[in-house]
Coordinates of C-alpha atoms and ligand atoms in Angstrom, one line a residue:
M1 CA 25.1 -1.6 0.5
N2 CA 23.7 -4.4 2.6
N3 CA 23.6 -8.0 1.3
F4 CA 20.2 -9.0 -0.1
E5 CA 18.5 -11.8 -1.9
F6 CA 15.8 -10.8 -4.5
K7 CA 13.0 -12.7 -6.0
N8 CA 10.1 -11.5 -7.4
P9 CA 7.8 -13.9 -9.4
T10 CA 4.8 -12.0 -10.3
K11 CA 4.2 -11.5 -14.2
I12 CA 3.2 -8.1 -15.3
I13 CA 0.7 -7.8 -18.2
F14 CA 1.0 -3.9 -18.8
G15 CA -0.9 -1.8 -21.1
K16 CA -3.9 -0.7 -23.1
D17 CA -6.7 -3.2 -23.6
T18 CA -4.7 -6.1 -21.8
I19 CA -7.5 -7.3 -19.8
N20 CA -8.7 -9.7 -22.3
K21 CA -5.2 -11.3 -21.8
L22 CA -6.9 -13.1 -18.8
T23 CA -7.9 -15.9 -21.0
D24 CA -4.2 -17.0 -21.3
E25 CA -3.3 -16.7 -17.7
I26 CA -5.8 -18.8 -15.9
P27 CA -5.6 -22.6 -15.9
K28 CA -8.2 -24.0 -18.3
D29 CA -9.5 -26.5 -15.7
A30 CA -9.7 -23.9 -12.7
K31 CA -12.5 -23.2 -10.8
V32 CA -12.2 -19.3 -10.2
L33 CA -13.6 -17.3 -7.4
L34 CA -13.9 -13.8 -8.8
L35 CA -13.4 -11.4 -5.9
Y36 CA -14.3 -7.7 -6.2
G37 CA -15.3 -4.6 -4.2
G38 CA -18.4 -2.5 -3.8
G39 CA -19.3 -2.4 -7.5
S40 CA -17.2 0.1 -9.0
I41 CA -16.1 -2.5 -11.8
K42 CA -19.7 -2.8 -12.6
K43 CA -20.2 0.9 -13.5
N44 CA -17.2 1.3 -15.7
E45 CA -16.6 -1.6 -18.3
I46 CA -14.0 -3.8 -16.2
Y47 CA -16.5 -6.2 -15.0
D48 CA -17.7 -7.0 -18.6
Q49 CA -14.2 -7.3 -19.9
V50 CA -13.1 -9.8 -17.2
K51 CA -16.2 -11.9 -17.6
S52 CA -15.9 -12.0 -21.5
A53 CA -12.2 -13.0 -21.0
L54 CA -13.3 -15.8 -18.4
A55 CA -15.9 -17.3 -20.6
K56 CA -14.5 -20.6 -20.9
V57 CA -13.6 -21.2 -17.3
E58 CA -16.0 -22.0 -14.4
V59 CA -16.5 -18.9 -12.4
I60 CA -18.2 -17.9 -9.1
E61 CA -18.5 -14.4 -7.9
F62 CA -17.9 -12.7 -4.6
G63 CA -18.4 -9.1 -4.3
G64 CA -18.7 -6.6 -1.4
I65 CA -15.1 -6.4 -0.1
P66 CA -15.0 -3.0 1.4
A67 CA -12.2 -0.6 1.6
N68 CA -9.8 -1.7 4.4
P69 CA -10.8 -5.4 3.7
E70 CA -13.0 -6.6 6.5
Y71 CA -12.1 -9.9 8.1
A72 CA -15.7 -11.1 8.7
V73 CA -16.6 -10.2 5.0
L74 CA -13.5 -12.5 4.0
M75 CA -14.6 -15.3 6.2
D76 CA -17.9 -15.5 4.1
A77 CA -15.9 -15.8 1.0
L78 CA -13.5 -18.4 2.6
K79 CA -16.7 -20.5 3.2
I80 CA -17.7 -20.2 -0.5
I81 CA -14.0 -21.4 -1.4
K82 CA -14.3 -24.5 0.7
D83 CA -17.9 -25.3 -0.2
E84 CA -17.3 -25.1 -3.7
N85 CA -14.0 -26.3 -4.0
I86 CA -12.4 -23.4 -5.7
T87 CA -9.0 -23.7 -7.0
Y88 CA -8.1 -20.3 -8.1
L89 CA -8.6 -16.9 -6.9
L90 CA -8.9 -13.7 -9.2
A91 CA -8.9 -10.3 -7.6
V92 CA -10.3 -7.2 -9.5
G93 CA -9.8 -4.1 -7.7
G94 CA -7.6 -1.9 -5.7
G95 CA -5.3 -2.8 -2.8
S96 CA -8.3 -3.7 -0.6
V97 CA -9.7 -6.3 -3.1
I98 CA -6.1 -7.7 -3.6
D99 CA -5.1 -7.7 0.0
G100 CA -8.5 -9.6 0.8
T101 CA -7.6 -12.1 -1.9
K102 CA -4.2 -12.6 -0.5
F103 CA -5.7 -13.4 2.9
L104 CA -8.2 -16.0 1.3
S105 CA -5.0 -17.5 -0.5
A106 CA -3.5 -18.1 2.7
A107 CA -6.6 -18.9 4.8
A108 CA -7.7 -21.6 2.2
L109 CA -4.5 -23.8 2.9
Y110 CA -4.2 -22.8 6.7
E111 CA -4.4 -25.7 8.8
G112 CA -4.4 -24.1 12.3
D113 CA -7.6 -23.5 14.7
T114 CA -8.5 -20.0 13.2
P115 CA -7.4 -18.1 10.0
W116 CA -7.1 -14.8 12.4
D117 CA -3.9 -16.5 13.9
I118 CA -2.2 -15.7 10.4
L119 CA -2.6 -12.0 11.3
S120 CA -2.4 -11.9 15.1
K121 CA 0.5 -14.5 15.6
N122 CA 2.0 -13.1 12.2
I123 CA 2.3 -16.4 10.5
R124 CA 4.3 -16.1 7.2
T125 CA 2.6 -17.8 4.4
E126 CA 5.0 -20.1 2.3
K127 CA 2.3 -21.6 0.1
G128 CA -1.1 -20.2 -0.7
M129 CA -4.0 -20.9 -3.2
P130 CA -2.7 -19.5 -6.6
F131 CA -4.4 -16.1 -7.7
G132 CA -4.1 -13.5 -10.3
T133 CA -5.1 -9.8 -10.3
V134 CA -6.5 -7.1 -12.4
L135 CA -5.4 -3.8 -11.0
T136 CA -8.2 -1.1 -11.1
L137 CA -6.4 1.5 -8.8
P138 CA -2.9 2.2 -8.7
A139 CA -1.7 2.8 -5.3
T140 CA -0.6 0.1 -3.0
G141 CA 1.9 -2.2 -5.2
S142 CA 0.0 -5.1 -3.9
E143 CA -0.3 -6.2 -7.3
M144 CA 3.3 -7.1 -7.4
N145 CA 4.2 -7.8 -3.8
S146 CA 3.5 -10.5 -1.1
G147 CA 1.8 -8.5 1.6
A148 CA -1.7 -7.5 2.7
V149 CA -3.2 -5.6 5.5
I150 CA -6.4 -6.8 7.0
T151 CA -8.9 -5.0 9.1
R152 CA -11.3 -6.4 11.9
K153 CA -14.0 -4.1 12.8
E154 CA -15.1 -5.9 15.9
T155 CA -11.7 -5.1 17.7
K156 CA -10.6 -2.0 15.7
E157 CA -7.4 -3.8 14.5
K158 CA -5.6 -3.6 11.3
L159 CA -2.8 -6.0 11.0
A160 CA -0.4 -7.0 8.1
M161 CA 0.5 -10.5 6.7
G162 CA 2.8 -11.9 4.0
G163 CA 5.2 -14.3 2.9
P164 CA 6.6 -15.7 -0.2
G165 CA 3.6 -17.8 -1.2
L166 CA 1.5 -14.6 -1.6
F167 CA 2.9 -13.0 -4.7
P168 CA 0.0 -12.9 -7.5
E169 CA 0.9 -15.3 -10.3
F170 CA 0.0 -12.5 -12.6
S171 CA -1.3 -8.9 -12.5
I172 CA -2.8 -7.0 -15.4
L173 CA -2.4 -3.2 -15.4
D174 CA -4.4 -1.4 -18.1
P175 CA -3.7 2.3 -17.0
Q176 CA -7.0 3.1 -18.9
V177 CA -8.9 1.9 -15.7
I178 CA -8.1 5.1 -13.8
V179 CA -10.6 7.2 -15.9
S180 CA -13.5 6.2 -13.5
I181 CA -11.6 6.7 -10.4
P182 CA -12.9 9.5 -8.0
E183 CA -10.3 12.4 -7.6
R184 CA -10.1 11.6 -3.9
Q185 CA -8.8 8.2 -4.6
L186 CA -6.4 9.5 -7.3
A187 CA -4.8 11.6 -4.6
N188 CA -5.0 8.7 -2.3
G189 CA -2.8 6.7 -4.6
L190 CA -0.5 9.4 -5.2
T191 CA 0.1 10.0 -1.8
D192 CA 0.3 6.3 -0.8
A193 CA 3.1 5.5 -3.6
F194 CA 5.0 8.6 -2.5
T195 CA 5.1 7.7 1.0
H196 CA 6.1 3.9 0.3
V197 CA 9.1 5.3 -1.6
L198 CA 10.0 7.4 1.5
E199 CA 9.6 4.7 3.9
Q200 CA 12.3 2.8 2.1
Y201 CA 14.4 6.0 1.4
M202 CA 14.4 8.4 4.4
T203 CA 16.8 6.5 6.7
Y204 CA 20.5 7.1 6.4
P205 CA 22.9 6.9 3.7
I206 CA 24.5 3.6 2.9
G207 CA 26.0 3.8 -0.3
A208 CA 23.4 2.2 -2.3
L209 CA 23.5 4.7 -5.1
L210 CA 21.2 3.0 -7.8
Q211 CA 18.5 2.3 -5.1
D212 CA 18.7 5.9 -4.1
R213 CA 18.3 7.0 -7.6
F214 CA 15.5 4.3 -8.3
A215 CA 13.7 5.8 -5.4
E216 CA 14.2 9.5 -6.4
S217 CA 13.0 8.8 -9.9
I218 CA 9.7 7.3 -8.6
L219 CA 9.3 10.5 -6.4
Q220 CA 10.1 12.8 -9.3
T221 CA 7.7 10.9 -11.7
L222 CA 4.8 10.8 -9.2
I223 CA 5.5 14.8 -8.6
E224 CA 5.5 15.4 -12.5
V225 CA 2.2 13.5 -13.4
A226 CA 0.3 14.3 -10.0
P227 CA -1.3 17.5 -11.5
K228 CA -1.9 15.7 -14.9
V229 CA -3.6 12.7 -13.2
L230 CA -5.7 14.7 -11.4
K231 CA -6.8 17.1 -14.0
D232 CA -7.5 14.5 -16.6
P233 CA -7.4 10.8 -15.8
A234 CA -7.8 10.0 -19.5
D235 CA -4.4 11.4 -20.3
Y236 CA -2.8 8.1 -20.9
K237 CA 0.8 9.0 -20.7
A238 CA 0.2 10.4 -17.2
A239 CA -2.0 7.5 -16.3
S240 CA 0.6 4.9 -17.6
N241 CA 3.2 6.6 -15.7
F242 CA 1.3 6.9 -12.5
M243 CA 0.3 3.3 -12.5
W244 CA 3.9 1.8 -13.1
S245 CA 5.3 4.1 -10.6
C246 CA 2.9 2.8 -8.1
T247 CA 3.9 -0.5 -8.8
M248 CA 7.6 0.0 -8.7
A249 CA 7.3 1.9 -5.4
L250 CA 6.5 -1.3 -3.4
N251 CA 7.5 -4.4 -5.6
G252 CA 10.4 -5.1 -3.2
L253 CA 13.0 -3.7 -5.7
I254 CA 13.9 -0.2 -4.3
Q255 CA 14.3 -1.8 -0.6
K256 CA 17.0 -4.2 -1.5
G257 CA 20.4 -3.5 0.2
V258 CA 18.9 -0.5 2.0
P259 CA 17.7 -0.1 5.6
T260 CA 13.8 0.5 5.5
D261 CA 11.7 2.4 8.1
W262 CA 7.6 1.6 7.9
A263 CA 7.0 3.4 11.1
V264 CA 4.7 5.8 9.4
H265 CA 2.6 3.0 8.1
A266 CA 2.7 1.4 11.4
M267 CA 1.3 4.4 13.1
G268 CA -0.9 5.1 10.1
H269 CA -2.7 1.7 10.2
E270 CA -3.6 2.5 13.8
L271 CA -5.5 5.7 12.6
T272 CA -7.4 3.8 10.0
A273 CA -8.3 1.2 12.7
L274 CA -9.6 3.8 15.2
F275 CA -11.2 6.3 12.9
G276 CA -11.6 4.6 9.4
I277 CA -9.4 7.7 8.0
D278 CA -8.3 6.5 4.4
H279 CA -4.9 4.7 4.5
A280 CA -3.0 7.3 2.4
R281 CA -4.4 10.2 4.5
T282 CA -3.0 8.5 7.6
L283 CA 0.3 8.5 6.1
A284 CA 0.2 12.3 5.3
V285 CA -0.8 12.9 8.8
I286 CA 1.9 11.1 10.4
A287 CA 4.9 11.5 8.0
P288 CA 6.0 15.3 8.6
S289 CA 5.8 14.7 12.3
H290 CA 8.0 11.6 12.0
Y291 CA 10.5 13.4 10.1
K292 CA 10.8 16.2 12.5
F293 CA 10.8 13.9 15.5
N294 CA 13.5 11.9 13.8
F295 CA 15.3 14.8 12.2
E296 CA 19.0 14.1 13.5
A297 CA 18.7 10.6 12.4
K298 CA 17.3 11.1 9.0
K299 CA 18.8 14.6 8.2
E300 CA 21.4 13.4 5.6
K301 CA 18.7 11.6 3.5
L302 CA 16.3 14.6 3.9
A303 CA 18.7 16.9 2.5
Q304 CA 19.5 14.6 -0.4
Y305 CA 16.0 14.3 -1.2
A306 CA 15.6 18.1 -0.8
E307 CA 18.3 18.8 -3.5
R308 CA 17.6 15.9 -6.0
V309 CA 14.1 15.7 -5.7
W310 CA 12.8 19.3 -4.9
N311 CA 15.9 21.1 -6.1
I312 CA 16.4 22.9 -2.9
T313 CA 20.0 23.6 -2.9
D314 CA 20.4 26.7 -0.5
G315 CA 21.8 26.5 3.0
S316 CA 23.1 23.9 5.3
I317 CA 22.0 20.4 5.8
D318 CA 19.8 21.2 8.4
D319 CA 18.1 24.0 6.3
K320 CA 17.6 21.8 3.3
A321 CA 16.4 18.9 5.5
Y322 CA 13.9 21.1 7.2
A323 CA 12.9 22.5 3.9
A324 CA 12.2 19.3 2.6
I325 CA 9.6 18.1 5.0
E326 CA 7.8 21.4 4.6
R327 CA 7.8 20.9 0.9
T328 CA 6.4 17.4 1.1
T329 CA 3.7 18.7 3.4
A330 CA 2.8 21.2 0.8
F331 CA 2.8 18.5 -1.9
F332 CA 0.1 16.6 0.0
H333 CA -1.9 19.8 0.3
E334 CA -1.4 20.5 -3.4
L335 CA -3.1 17.0 -3.8
G336 CA -6.0 18.0 -1.5
I337 CA -4.8 15.9 1.4
D338 CA -5.0 17.2 4.9
T339 CA -2.1 16.5 7.0
K340 CA -3.4 16.9 10.7
L341 CA -5.2 14.2 12.6
S342 CA -7.7 17.1 13.8
D343 CA -8.6 17.7 10.1
Y344 CA -10.3 14.5 10.1
T345 CA -11.6 13.8 13.7
K346 CA -12.5 16.0 16.6
D347 CA -12.2 13.2 18.9
Y348 CA -8.4 12.9 18.7
E349 CA -7.6 13.3 22.5
G350 CA -5.8 10.3 23.9
T351 CA -5.1 8.8 20.4
A352 CA -1.4 9.1 20.8
E353 CA -1.7 7.1 24.4
K354 CA -3.8 4.5 22.8
I355 CA -1.6 3.8 19.9
S356 CA 1.4 3.6 22.0
Q357 CA -0.3 1.1 24.4
R358 CA -1.2 -1.1 21.7
F359 CA 2.3 -1.2 20.4
T360 CA 3.6 -1.9 23.9
D361 CA 1.0 -4.7 24.2
R362 CA 2.1 -6.0 20.8
G363 CA 5.7 -6.1 21.9
W364 CA 6.6 -3.5 19.3
M365 CA 9.4 -1.9 21.3
G366 CA 11.6 -0.6 18.6
L367 CA 10.4 0.5 15.0
G368 CA 12.2 2.3 12.4
E369 CA 15.5 1.7 10.7
H370 CA 17.4 1.7 13.8
Q371 CA 14.7 -0.4 15.8
S372 CA 14.8 2.5 18.2
L373 CA 11.5 4.1 18.1
S374 CA 10.0 2.9 21.4
P375 CA 6.1 3.4 22.1
D376 CA 6.9 6.6 24.2
K377 CA 8.2 8.1 21.0
V378 CA 5.5 6.9 19.1
E379 CA 3.3 8.8 21.5
K380 CA 5.1 12.0 21.0
I381 CA 5.0 11.5 17.2
V382 CA 1.3 11.0 17.0
K383 CA 0.6 14.1 19.6
M384 CA 2.6 16.3 17.1
A385 CA 0.4 15.2 14.5
Y386 CA -2.7 16.3 16.2
Ligands
NZQ401 O1 -15.0 -1.1 -3.8 P1 -15.1 -0.6 -5.0 O2 -16.4 -0.1 -5.6 O3 -14.4 -1.2 -6.2 O4 -14.4 1.1 -5.0 C1 -13.2 1.3 -4.8 C2 -12.9 1.8 -3.2 O5 -14.3 2.5 -2.8 C3 -12.8 2.4 -5.5 N1 -12.2 2.1 -6.8 C4 -11.0 1.1 -7.2 N2 -10.9 1.1 -8.5 C5 -11.9 1.9 -9.1 C6 -12.6 2.6 -8.0 N3 -13.6 3.3 -8.2 C7 -13.6 3.9 -9.5 N4 -13.0 3.3 -10.7 C8 -12.0 2.4 -10.4 N5 -11.3 1.9 -11.6 O6 -11.5 3.0 -4.8 C9 -11.8 2.8 -3.3 C10 -10.8 2.6 -2.5 O7 -10.2 1.0 -3.1 P2 -9.2 0.3 -2.3 O8 -8.7 -0.9 -2.9 O9 -9.5 0.4 -0.8 O10 -7.9 1.5 -2.3 P3 -6.4 1.2 -2.3 O11 -5.9 0.5 -3.5 O12 -5.9 2.5 -1.8 O13 -6.1 0.1 -1.1 C11 -6.0 0.5 0.2 C12 -5.9 -0.7 1.1 O14 -4.8 -1.3 0.7 C13 -3.7 -1.4 2.0 C14 -4.3 -0.3 2.8 O15 -3.8 -0.5 4.2 C15 -5.8 -0.4 2.6 O16 -6.3 -1.4 3.3 N6 -2.3 -1.3 1.7 C16 -1.7 -2.6 1.1 C17 -0.5 -2.5 0.9 C18 0.2 -3.9 0.1 N7 -0.7 -4.9 0.3 O17 1.3 -3.8 0.0 C19 0.5 -1.5 1.3 C20 -0.3 -0.2 1.6 O18 0.8 0.4 2.2 C21 -1.7 -0.4 2.1 O19 -1.5 -0.7 3.7
ZN402 ZN1 0.7 2.6 2.1

């Protein structure tokens, strides 16, 4: 096992009817900017619950943060934060609203020329404006981690940021919120969380027995609850296990002491930036090709995953590893997720070259757990995913 340090300061408030606990978490003298997305919170009861919990503090609202939070929209929110002397941010939404809020938390205290530098120059945020979240969509884990991904339509870029100053102070996780989530987004959430675990697990064995079993248990739980969540989002037992699995998949715990990959996300983000494909779906497009291309380097963990997660026990290590990739692809299909780029766009020719060139331009010369995935290999993987 590798050496590691682990600190996660986010307070989780989990369970039925917990949104009213907001009242106790936000400082009484705060001036709050309440941030939300395209309005789903006004169609279910979440907005009303949040507003009544905030009755005693001063609140300004900013809605309209789109999926794949857009830099230009966030810059409008930043102006309000400065003009109104906001002191506390509250994100009510999924990964997009939470990530947008993290960007604002960093940008509000940033003293450089332009907040875009935080993304383009990968500047870590040591201290941000304090913020909390009310999660409405289990998927990204953003509610308990310190990362964010921001999109800029103008340049078709999607870049990551983060730093220890960007953990939410608290996150409220009421699994009942999933009843209003469309099936497509539920499938996305399951796929995203599943792939988060794979990115931190599908590398090479390092003797981290507990981390491996944490990872495998999250995968098994997601597989078990997936059909139940899709069939009936009001099934509280399934919803609560789904929500907690998504948070645990990316709150830092399972990646401690082990190598991590994250190349599937790096390539996937480009597909969202170029074509607007939902984040989770880009992962399902890239992951099978990535595991096939890097088969030799990953086959021991693939075979372990085959046995322990999918109960595939016949054959050699190679046989089991290959079967695991096929089973994973089938799982995505069972969720209603297509796994080829050509399923999403007819305009895919040249994509692999474009992504490879972008990685070269950014100096991303070696992705993956061995830092060996050079842009020419990225090009081959993306082509395999056409
Ligand atoms: O905008 P509204 O109207 O709220 O509708 C949203 C949106 O259309 C809707 N929705 C959310 N909660 C709902 C609901 N609809 C009905 N009922 C509810 N309770 O769902 C749609 C998608 O929301 P979004 O927040 O975009 O989804 P998700 O949580 O999947 O977030 C995706 C974003 O997170 C980033 C992705 O790249 C993408 O930009 N990621 C963030 C990560 C992180 N911070 O750690 C890691 C991930 O790998 C990922 O990259
Ligand atoms: Zn993801």
